[in-house]
XYZ file of C-alpha atoms in Angstrom:
703
model
C 83.917 81.837 126.803
C 86.551 79.581 128.412
C 84.041 76.758 128.712
C 83.792 76.481 124.912
C 85.412 73.638 123.029
C 88.416 74.795 120.943
C 86.436 74.733 117.651
C 83.534 76.580 119.245
C 85.905 79.154 120.711
C 87.336 79.978 117.269
C 83.839 80.295 115.783
C 82.790 82.621 118.613
C 85.781 84.913 118.004
C 84.829 85.232 114.343
C 81.160 85.842 115.149
C 81.894 88.629 117.597
C 84.005 90.664 115.174
C 81.933 93.773 114.373
C 82.931 93.739 110.693
C 82.017 90.104 110.139
C 78.938 89.234 108.110
C 77.724 85.634 108.470
C 75.525 84.309 105.712
C 72.301 82.564 106.796
C 73.360 79.298 105.155
C 76.537 79.293 107.241
C 74.514 79.756 110.434
C 72.308 76.805 109.478
C 75.409 74.663 108.863
C 76.906 75.725 112.188
C 73.635 74.886 113.959
C 73.770 71.419 112.405
C 77.338 71.005 113.694
C 76.125 72.184 117.103
C 73.322 69.585 117.100
C 75.621 66.767 115.974
C 78.270 67.561 118.593
C 75.741 68.459 121.324
C 77.406 71.888 121.695
C 74.698 73.892 123.457
C 76.907 76.943 124.075
C 77.618 77.366 120.357
C 73.894 77.035 119.647
C 73.102 79.826 122.135
C 75.731 82.089 120.527
C 74.193 81.506 117.106
C 70.722 82.078 118.550
C 71.938 85.412 120.017
C 73.399 86.385 116.664
C 70.074 85.709 114.927
C 68.278 87.864 117.505
C 70.811 90.725 117.276
C 70.686 90.764 113.477
C 66.859 90.582 113.543
C 66.767 87.346 111.547
C 64.072 85.590 113.593
C 60.992 87.647 112.743
C 60.627 87.177 108.996
C 58.984 84.264 107.180
C 62.104 83.514 105.126
C 64.043 82.671 108.297
C 62.154 79.481 109.155
C 65.194 77.345 108.291
C 67.611 78.597 110.990
C 64.770 78.574 113.527
C 63.936 74.959 112.641
C 67.603 74.168 113.143
C 67.498 75.936 116.524
C 64.468 73.855 117.612
C 66.369 70.725 116.570
C 69.484 71.727 118.577
C 67.559 72.610 121.735
C 65.468 69.431 121.500
C 68.568 67.249 121.127
C 70.199 69.054 124.076
C 67.206 68.269 126.373
C 66.237 71.953 126.357
C 62.703 71.186 125.186
C 61.150 74.188 126.965
C 63.505 76.550 125.054
C 62.695 74.701 121.822
C 58.988 75.243 122.543
C 59.564 79.007 123.059
C 61.425 79.304 119.748
C 58.606 77.386 118.073
C 55.859 79.556 119.654
C 57.542 82.819 118.484
C 57.948 81.753 114.870
C 55.927 83.999 112.527
C 55.259 81.035 110.254
C 55.862 77.305 110.741
C 56.214 74.479 108.251
C 56.200 70.679 108.588
C 59.884 70.658 109.549
C 59.154 73.009 112.487
C 56.414 70.728 113.812
C 58.397 67.549 113.160
C 61.520 68.882 114.947
C 59.542 69.836 118.046
C 57.607 66.536 118.054
C 60.847 64.560 117.743
C 62.259 66.553 120.669
C 59.292 65.753 122.884
C 59.488 62.091 121.870
C 63.213 61.910 122.722
C 62.627 63.465 126.141
C 59.797 61.036 126.978
C 56.791 63.366 126.526
C 54.968 61.113 124.071
C 51.483 62.445 124.907
C 52.645 65.984 124.065
C 53.610 64.703 120.597
C 50.042 63.518 119.980
C 48.699 66.892 121.177
C 51.075 68.742 118.827
C 49.973 66.509 115.946
C 46.337 67.491 116.531
C 47.297 71.192 116.849
C 49.281 71.050 113.611
C 46.245 69.958 111.575
C 43.865 72.352 113.354
C 46.004 75.502 113.849
C 48.304 75.531 110.822
C 46.101 73.340 108.572
C 49.157 71.425 107.457
C 48.970 68.019 105.816
C 51.288 65.602 107.657
C 53.982 63.778 105.711
C 55.732 60.433 106.228
C 58.274 61.891 108.709
C 55.540 63.297 110.940
C 53.721 59.959 111.005
C 56.892 58.020 111.833
C 57.247 60.230 114.959
C 53.519 60.032 115.817
C 53.430 56.223 115.598
C 56.437 56.049 117.926
C 54.664 58.419 120.353
C 51.483 56.307 120.260
C 53.477 53.138 121.032
C 55.425 54.798 123.880
C 52.282 56.407 125.345
C 50.069 53.339 124.950
C 47.607 55.253 122.756
C 46.233 52.355 120.715
C 43.090 54.157 119.486
C 45.018 57.180 118.159
C 47.589 54.843 116.605
C 44.918 52.921 114.702
C 43.294 56.174 113.542
C 46.641 57.367 112.152
C 47.124 53.958 110.546
C 43.858 54.467 108.659
C 45.068 57.885 107.442
C 48.432 56.640 106.128
C 46.698 53.792 104.278
C 44.273 56.210 102.580
C 47.025 58.726 101.744
C 49.496 56.100 100.516
C 52.136 57.156 103.060
C 52.160 53.601 104.438
C 54.373 52.563 101.516
C 57.279 54.595 102.925
C 59.607 52.080 104.581
C 60.104 54.019 107.829
C 56.309 54.513 108.196
C 55.817 50.775 107.736
C 58.558 50.053 110.296
C 57.050 52.532 112.779
C 53.665 50.805 112.372
C 55.156 47.344 112.984
C 56.965 48.698 116.063
C 53.756 50.290 117.375
C 51.631 47.157 117.031
C 54.403 45.010 118.519
C 54.511 47.259 121.596
C 50.698 47.016 121.847
C 51.157 43.203 121.883
C 48.991 43.122 118.745
C 51.265 40.709 116.900
C 48.519 39.762 114.445
C 48.218 43.362 113.173
C 52.012 43.801 113.121
C 52.280 40.681 110.949
C 49.488 41.980 108.685
C 51.363 45.259 108.087
C 54.603 43.332 107.560
C 53.067 40.922 105.038
C 50.667 43.146 103.093
C 52.723 46.317 102.688
C 55.492 45.763 100.112
C 59.127 46.552 100.892
C 61.348 44.784 103.410
C 64.579 45.852 105.049
C 66.545 44.533 107.995
C 64.689 46.895 110.384
C 61.294 45.462 109.351
C 62.523 41.944 110.008
C 64.137 42.945 113.314
C 60.947 44.604 114.552
C 58.572 41.808 113.615
C 60.929 39.067 114.851
C 61.482 40.858 118.160
C 57.723 41.389 118.615
C 56.974 37.712 117.951
C 59.727 36.507 120.312
C 58.687 38.920 123.080
C 55.043 37.793 122.879
C 55.924 34.091 122.767
C 54.878 33.408 119.153
C 57.868 31.156 118.491
C 56.399 29.190 115.565
C 55.469 32.393 113.712
C 58.952 33.784 114.453
C 60.510 30.678 112.849
C 58.399 31.254 109.718
C 59.596 34.892 109.505
C 63.185 33.740 110.063
C 62.881 31.242 107.196
C 61.562 34.050 104.998
C 64.449 36.318 106.057
C 67.011 33.635 105.228
C 65.439 33.212 101.801
C 65.942 36.894 100.933
C 69.117 38.837 100.309
C 68.751 41.021 103.406
C 71.994 41.600 105.273
C 71.718 40.837 108.999
C 72.906 43.357 111.570
C 73.779 42.869 115.241
C 70.133 43.429 116.310
C 69.024 40.601 113.992
C 71.524 38.224 115.569
C 70.551 39.218 119.123
C 66.867 38.620 118.305
C 67.486 35.275 116.567
C 69.684 34.064 119.459
C 66.792 35.044 121.745
C 64.444 32.939 119.604
C 66.811 29.946 119.854
C 66.863 30.420 123.643
C 63.041 30.480 123.837
C 62.779 27.309 121.746
C 65.787 25.698 123.477
C 66.868 24.840 119.922
C 70.595 24.157 120.266
C 70.996 23.028 116.642
C 69.614 26.311 115.279
C 71.654 28.264 117.854
C 74.890 26.593 116.708
C 74.058 27.356 113.052
C 73.413 31.039 113.844
C 76.628 31.195 115.914
C 78.609 29.815 112.939
C 76.921 32.341 110.643
C 77.883 35.355 112.770
C 81.486 34.148 113.072
C 81.782 34.149 109.267
C 80.085 37.562 108.886
C 81.408 41.100 109.306
C 79.093 41.844 112.253
C 80.971 42.989 115.343
C 80.630 40.666 118.324
C 79.783 43.435 120.786
C 78.639 43.010 124.374
C 74.964 42.640 123.405
C 75.653 39.909 120.849
C 77.932 38.000 123.228
C 75.371 38.255 126.023
C 72.744 36.848 123.645
C 75.050 33.937 122.734
C 75.737 33.168 126.415
C 72.007 33.346 127.186
C 71.201 31.019 124.254
C 73.682 28.367 125.374
C 72.502 28.688 128.981
C 68.834 28.193 128.031
C 69.763 25.259 125.746
C 71.532 23.504 128.648
C 75.046 23.953 127.251
C 76.635 25.882 130.091
C 80.117 24.730 128.974
C 79.644 26.504 125.621
C 78.371 29.592 127.460
C 81.489 29.562 129.638
C 83.776 29.193 126.598
C 82.134 32.225 124.988
C 82.545 34.142 128.245
C 86.212 33.183 128.688
C 86.985 34.163 125.079
C 85.934 37.778 125.713
C 88.710 40.275 126.350
C 86.443 42.953 127.837
C 83.649 41.885 130.190
C 81.078 44.283 131.530
C 78.310 43.683 134.067
C 75.863 42.495 131.374
C 78.178 39.659 130.312
C 78.995 38.697 133.916
C 75.292 38.590 134.782
C 74.613 36.542 131.644
C 77.082 33.784 132.558
C 75.850 33.739 136.174
C 72.280 33.362 134.897
C 73.404 30.489 132.611
C 74.853 28.638 135.606
C 71.739 29.338 137.674
C 69.348 28.112 134.939
C 71.260 24.831 134.770
C 71.161 24.250 138.530
C 74.862 25.092 139.031
C 74.137 27.370 141.980
C 77.563 27.168 143.625
C 79.330 28.030 140.358
C 77.076 31.080 139.960
C 77.875 32.258 143.494
C 81.605 31.686 142.989
C 81.522 34.041 139.997
C 80.191 36.788 142.268
C 83.554 36.937 144.067
C 85.349 37.035 140.700
C 83.250 39.970 139.462
C 84.557 42.088 142.346
C 88.165 41.173 141.548
C 87.486 42.225 137.944
C 86.488 45.675 139.225
C 82.972 45.431 137.777
C 80.092 46.735 139.874
C 77.097 44.353 140.040
C 73.686 45.747 139.098
C 70.146 44.836 140.159
C 69.937 41.912 137.732
C 73.241 40.510 139.034
C 71.966 40.587 142.605
C 68.667 38.977 141.525
C 70.543 36.031 139.937
C 72.748 35.681 143.031
C 69.741 35.675 145.375
C 67.945 33.067 143.271
C 71.086 30.901 143.282
C 71.218 31.261 147.064
C 67.565 30.161 147.202
C 68.484 27.092 145.126
C 71.042 26.110 147.774
C 68.810 27.144 150.716
C 71.869 29.032 152.020
C 70.185 31.538 154.321
C 73.396 32.917 155.832
C 74.785 33.637 152.360
C 71.483 35.341 151.481
C 71.808 37.608 154.515
C 75.351 38.581 153.427
C 74.040 39.397 149.936
C 71.274 41.504 151.472
C 73.931 43.579 153.235
C 75.758 44.068 149.903
C 72.489 45.112 148.247
C 71.750 47.755 150.896
C 75.326 49.045 150.645
C 75.150 49.211 146.828
C 71.832 51.080 146.801
C 69.726 48.416 145.014
C 67.377 47.676 147.921
C 64.427 49.522 146.362
C 64.739 47.914 142.914
C 61.652 45.769 142.266
C 63.584 42.895 140.668
C 65.890 42.728 143.708
C 62.973 42.893 146.153
C 61.241 40.040 144.309
C 64.394 37.916 144.441
C 64.802 38.680 148.174
C 61.235 37.502 148.891
C 61.852 34.315 146.894
C 65.197 33.693 148.626
C 63.882 34.135 152.156
C 60.759 32.062 151.459
C 62.777 29.168 149.976
C 65.351 29.354 152.775
C 62.625 28.908 155.373
C 62.477 32.455 156.787
C 58.967 33.482 155.761
C 58.918 36.308 158.338
C 61.911 37.966 156.649
C 60.224 37.518 153.266
C 57.106 39.214 154.611
C 59.159 42.110 156.009
C 60.842 42.660 152.613
C 57.403 42.639 150.950
C 55.972 45.208 153.374
C 59.052 47.462 153.033
C 58.969 47.533 149.221
C 58.109 50.948 147.790
C 57.024 49.550 144.414
C 55.471 46.163 143.665
C 54.603 44.342 140.472
C 52.628 41.148 139.872
C 55.762 39.044 140.482
C 56.118 40.613 143.955
C 52.580 39.612 144.930
C 52.986 36.127 143.418
C 56.286 35.487 145.231
C 54.722 36.344 148.588
C 51.422 34.483 148.008
C 53.257 31.349 146.808
C 55.743 31.709 149.686
C 52.940 31.710 152.246
C 51.288 28.723 150.527
C 54.529 26.743 150.418
C 54.896 27.300 154.163
C 51.340 26.106 154.811
C 50.148 29.602 155.795
C 46.916 29.411 153.811
C 45.104 32.194 155.685
C 47.930 34.649 155.107
C 48.083 33.696 151.419
C 44.336 34.239 150.932
C 44.420 37.557 152.836
C 47.254 38.749 150.589
C 45.335 37.639 147.493
C 42.419 39.829 148.611
C 44.887 42.721 149.110
C 46.153 42.160 145.553
C 42.618 42.459 144.168
C 41.937 45.546 146.313
C 45.153 47.159 144.977
C 43.821 46.786 141.417
C 46.457 44.246 140.361
C 45.347 41.606 137.878
C 46.072 38.038 139.031
C 47.821 35.792 136.500
C 48.633 32.119 135.976
C 51.187 31.948 138.823
C 48.919 33.829 141.264
C 46.262 31.134 141.026
C 48.800 28.353 141.617
C 49.499 29.989 144.996
C 45.800 30.643 145.693
C 44.657 27.090 144.878
C 47.541 25.705 146.930
C 46.369 27.868 149.861
C 42.800 26.570 149.392
C 44.232 23.048 149.561
C 46.003 23.773 152.870
C 42.820 25.259 154.346
C 40.489 22.577 152.947
C 38.417 25.188 151.079
C 36.917 22.819 148.497
C 34.018 25.040 147.417
C 36.205 28.142 147.104
C 38.932 26.266 145.232
C 36.463 24.912 142.661
C 34.991 28.416 142.260
C 38.422 29.888 141.498
C 39.187 27.086 139.033
C 35.876 26.965 137.172
C 34.710 30.587 137.268
C 36.995 33.298 138.626
C 40.081 32.321 136.605
C 38.129 32.502 133.355
C 36.588 35.836 134.389
C 40.068 37.382 134.546
C 41.220 35.647 131.353
C 43.480 32.954 132.864
C 43.177 29.527 131.264
C 43.601 26.749 133.888
C 46.745 24.676 133.337
C 48.378 21.533 134.663
C 49.601 23.163 137.908
C 46.112 24.448 138.738
C 44.468 21.064 138.188
C 47.203 19.386 140.255
C 46.467 21.800 143.139
C 42.736 21.043 142.926
C 43.448 17.288 142.897
C 45.441 17.899 146.096
C 42.515 19.909 147.504
C 39.947 17.172 146.779
C 42.325 14.448 147.975
C 42.989 16.183 151.288
C 39.231 16.413 151.852
C 39.012 12.642 151.288
C 37.146 13.064 147.986
C 39.345 10.548 146.179
C 36.716 9.464 143.621
C 36.045 13.116 142.671
C 39.793 13.718 142.348
C 40.141 10.737 139.987
C 37.139 11.891 137.909
C 38.714 15.347 137.585
C 42.033 13.845 136.448
C 40.299 11.738 133.807
C 38.159 14.601 132.482
C 40.439 17.655 132.291
C 41.474 18.954 128.838
C 45.169 19.263 129.780
C 47.837 16.617 129.188
C 48.681 15.252 132.627
C 52.052 14.353 134.049
C 52.976 11.787 136.687
C 53.006 14.387 139.493
C 49.241 15.010 139.247
C 48.474 11.294 139.576
C 51.112 10.830 142.289
C 49.334 13.563 144.291
C 46.246 11.336 144.321
C 48.354 8.265 145.132
C 49.927 10.069 148.101
C 46.424 10.913 149.373
C 45.472 7.230 149.178
C 48.489 6.520 151.404
C 47.504 9.215 153.923
C 43.821 8.180 154.010
C 44.858 4.494 154.188
C 42.733 3.612 151.162
C 45.176 0.952 150.030
C 43.024 -0.807 147.419
C 42.338 2.485 145.617
C 46.006 3.390 145.940
C 47.235 0.152 144.371
C 44.969 0.694 141.359
C 46.197 4.288 140.891
C 49.834 3.209 141.315
C 49.509 0.555 138.635
C 48.022 3.157 136.282
C 50.851 5.632 137.032
C 53.536 2.993 136.406
C 51.962 2.321 133.008
C 52.405 6.045 132.259
C 55.998 6.160 133.513
C 57.627 2.832 134.455
C 60.695 4.718 135.759
C 58.982 6.992 138.320
C 60.828 6.272 141.579
C 58.297 8.147 143.728
C 55.449 5.870 142.681
C 57.424 2.708 143.530
C 58.228 4.166 146.950
C 54.601 5.119 147.693
C 53.295 1.736 146.512
C 55.888 -0.032 148.646
C 54.751 2.079 151.643
C 51.115 1.171 150.948
C 51.956 -2.553 150.934
C 53.979 -2.167 154.139
C 51.146 -0.289 155.916
C 48.769 -3.096 154.927
C 51.423 -5.602 156.135
C 51.508 -7.065 152.656
C 55.201 -7.992 152.764
C 54.830 -10.062 149.602
C 53.843 -6.820 147.853
C 56.905 -5.011 149.248
C 59.152 -7.834 147.989
C 57.426 -7.732 144.586
C 58.012 -3.946 144.236
C 61.673 -4.250 145.242
C 62.196 -7.076 142.742
C 60.535 -4.989 140.025
C 62.819 -2.042 140.845
C 65.905 -4.263 140.615
C 64.783 -5.698 137.287
C 64.208 -2.216 135.863
C 67.425 -0.877 137.423
C 65.507 1.767 139.388
C 67.260 2.969 142.512
C 65.634 4.920 145.301
C 67.452 8.120 146.161
C 68.867 7.910 149.717
C 67.334 10.283 152.256
C 69.661 13.224 152.928
C 69.130 16.127 155.332
C 71.319 19.146 155.905
C 71.512 22.059 158.309
C 73.598 25.250 158.245
C 75.308 26.213 161.513
C 77.653 29.212 161.630
C 78.328 29.289 157.858
C 79.026 25.541 157.705
C 76.574 23.116 156.097
C 76.350 19.741 157.863
C 74.940 16.859 155.791
C 73.366 13.727 157.281
C 72.305 10.385 155.821
C 70.153 7.849 157.698
C 72.218 5.784 160.175
C 75.186 8.030 159.273
C 78.373 7.619 161.313
C 80.604 9.814 159.139
C 80.067 13.081 161.023
C 82.918 13.957 163.465
C 80.360 14.293 166.277
C 78.263 11.261 165.346
C 78.570 9.671 168.828
C 77.246 12.797 170.572
C 74.513 13.229 167.917
C 73.290 9.649 168.398
C 73.237 10.167 172.164
C 71.223 13.359 171.694
C 68.694 11.587 169.440
C 68.337 8.743 171.955
C 67.813 11.273 174.771
C 65.207 13.267 172.820
C 63.209 10.180 171.811
C 63.238 8.925 175.406
C 62.024 12.308 176.714
C 59.156 12.665 174.214
C 57.701 9.202 174.910
C 55.928 10.460 178.086
C 54.482 13.251 175.873
C 52.780 10.648 173.679
C 55.429 9.610 171.151
C 54.877 6.102 169.804
C 57.318 5.010 167.083
C 55.401 4.461 163.845
C 56.863 1.083 162.971
C 54.421 0.716 160.048
C 56.712 3.103 158.154
C 59.521 0.510 158.234
C 59.604 -1.418 154.979
C 61.154 -4.536 156.469
C 59.434 -7.612 157.911
C 61.471 -7.696 161.131
C 60.863 -7.623 164.903
C 59.243 -4.514 166.427
C 62.355 -3.576 168.415
C 64.493 -3.714 165.290
C 61.943 -1.557 163.480
C 62.289 1.100 166.191
C 66.054 1.136 165.625
C 65.509 1.635 161.888
C 63.333 4.667 162.646
C 65.481 6.288 165.314
C 68.298 7.577 163.166
C 66.641 8.963 160.053
C 68.585 11.846 158.538
C 66.147 14.573 159.661
C 66.287 13.369 163.289
C 70.095 13.538 163.184
C 70.006 17.051 161.697
C 67.449 18.287 164.262
C 69.510 16.865 167.108
C 72.663 18.535 165.801
C 70.807 21.832 165.448
C 69.639 21.658 169.060
C 73.215 20.924 170.155
C 74.848 23.858 168.348
C 72.339 26.465 167.148
C 72.152 29.729 169.125
C 69.467 29.793 171.807
C 66.011 30.849 170.577
C 67.185 30.633 166.937
C 64.921 28.526 164.688
C 66.293 25.131 163.643
C 66.150 24.984 159.826
C 66.577 21.562 158.240
C 66.305 20.688 154.546
C 65.559 17.223 153.170
C 65.622 15.873 149.633
C 62.709 13.417 150.131
C 59.262 13.469 151.739
C 59.443 13.508 155.546
C 58.277 10.196 157.023
C 55.358 10.071 159.451
C 57.459 8.953 162.400
C 59.946 11.823 162.011
C 57.005 14.215 161.624
C 55.445 13.035 164.914
C 58.813 13.167 166.674
C 59.580 16.687 165.398
C 56.240 17.993 166.725
C 56.914 16.682 170.215
C 60.600 17.743 170.179
C 59.472 21.316 169.395
C 57.186 21.165 172.446
C 59.819 19.569 174.681
C 62.587 22.054 173.812
C 60.307 25.091 173.285
C 61.950 25.543 169.878
C 60.759 26.375 166.392
C 61.848 23.626 164.025
C 61.432 24.258 160.289
C 61.868 21.324 157.920
C 61.639 21.654 154.163
C 61.034 18.292 152.513
C 60.360 17.447 148.861
C 56.733 18.619 149.163
C 56.636 21.706 151.378
C 57.784 23.475 154.543
C 56.833 22.073 157.938
C 56.952 24.617 160.741
C 56.904 22.779 164.101
C 56.109 24.799 167.200
C 54.611 23.875 170.573
C 53.704 20.377 169.398
C 51.915 21.419 166.195
C 52.871 21.574 162.517
C 51.845 24.158 159.916
C 50.808 21.336 157.537
C 48.062 20.214 159.946
C 49.444 16.662 159.570
C 48.699 16.428 155.835
C 51.585 16.462 153.390
């Protein structure tokens, strides 16, 4: 009795007086109080009283028993509720509805559908609108589309569909089945609209990516006198984020500020997300700073806004602030942090985060595992990414895609294809991203026939429509095989609007295969598409230089000056003992530049007997051969590799990152340096990862 709340204690004292008579209506009212306050002890006392006074065995006592079922169901005592229900001498619709609602609340949606069938068969009761509202929710939660449609037919015939909550339950069910067309049909054809109808249909359209239809519904909502609630605002901010429509987002933000809707944590998170997706991270930060109380959802939202806008360092800096604010990060927070680390290629920082994740108990969360795979793959440690993948207890399609694409990006085509076969064997359905990784792997392995099969047949068999990325991969596949004419025909025939990257892939192949005439024609076509594409000018200039057409090189440089197009300088960086060292070609700014230059000179001298011949054709200047060798010697990646060999721990891989494509001379030198020093050298350039070991590269000399 001491465990009772004060009010419950007083009630118990009255109930246990032997002279006290409690009217049935009072018991029902007390049971309602018990349900509303979640007071299970009081409910059990009242249940005992009903048993003692023999008020559970007659037909007239259905009402207190229905109330008991409701209390037990709301208190997660569904098995007790079921026992009360089973012992009732006679049940009505309220009895069935209370038990069904209890099972629905506790996650047993399939049991609700079974009870619904039993109700019509055993008690021959005709379901009402409340029953159907529960059944539709159970069908949506349990994924029972057939049963849901059958019930839909019944409510249409019986006229129950015109009840607002039945209509709303139907819209919710079809939205969860991703059947937006049917949800819209119910919304449009059945009269009666309230804010819940609009919220459900808007949320369903936004979730399924039907942005244009969502805008139409929003226009209709704004034309009616329906008062928006916080859910409406959260959904509409989500729509603005999907469309990246800053103007609409600002209008909605102004509207909520002039309304009576409370700016709770969910609304503020939606506002921060909207500004982040619309590229206005300053506005997102202002919203964040304005908040007095910040929970983990808001912190994660602002970190995600920084990450989405490429402000990786700012996102990581906030992670230290969240700890000072005494807020514990969750799985989503760690996922954003890991992806920001991947953006900076800061492997050491990623390892520190991994330790935090293990300590915090989020290691087995799928979203965290996926972010770990992505981080390790993008930071150049594909073995660590593979270990995370193998250790994961649960995997989703994103997990498989991250690992397949990681292998492909590292040039490990065989591993990527083997994993793709494992995905199919595991019963997972490949999606758009999966095939980007698969076709990229086919390109690395030169599997022309297989790549064309995946593009033209297998993708359509599994319901994936080929897109720009897939066609670009296949152009790369055909180009690598030397099938330049076929690659051009494919580019000119595909039903997808092409970008410059697809054509530049073909242009790069012309450079590799030394088909300079073909390359010049493609370059001219690309520059017509985008006269400001720096990469095309660079490749065309290289083509002219390889052909020793110095007049062409001069012409391209003049054209770039006239159009005010500047080539980005080559920059490489390497992380040694938590410090990132940045190098530019012919850089003398580093404190150890003298020693680094000496190391480069020593390495180049030692690899010449191994077959190194400076590739002076890569120098875009018409100067003497000796001067060309000097131009080549101190490219940024050579400086970074030399520094890594000077200071990295023994047997540790040298990981270098470069903002541009690695030149052919540096590629040849890196292969021989890896053989000379017995080191693994990993270089990530603008195109891919190059893993140099024992004189070979994972790209098989095609990049």
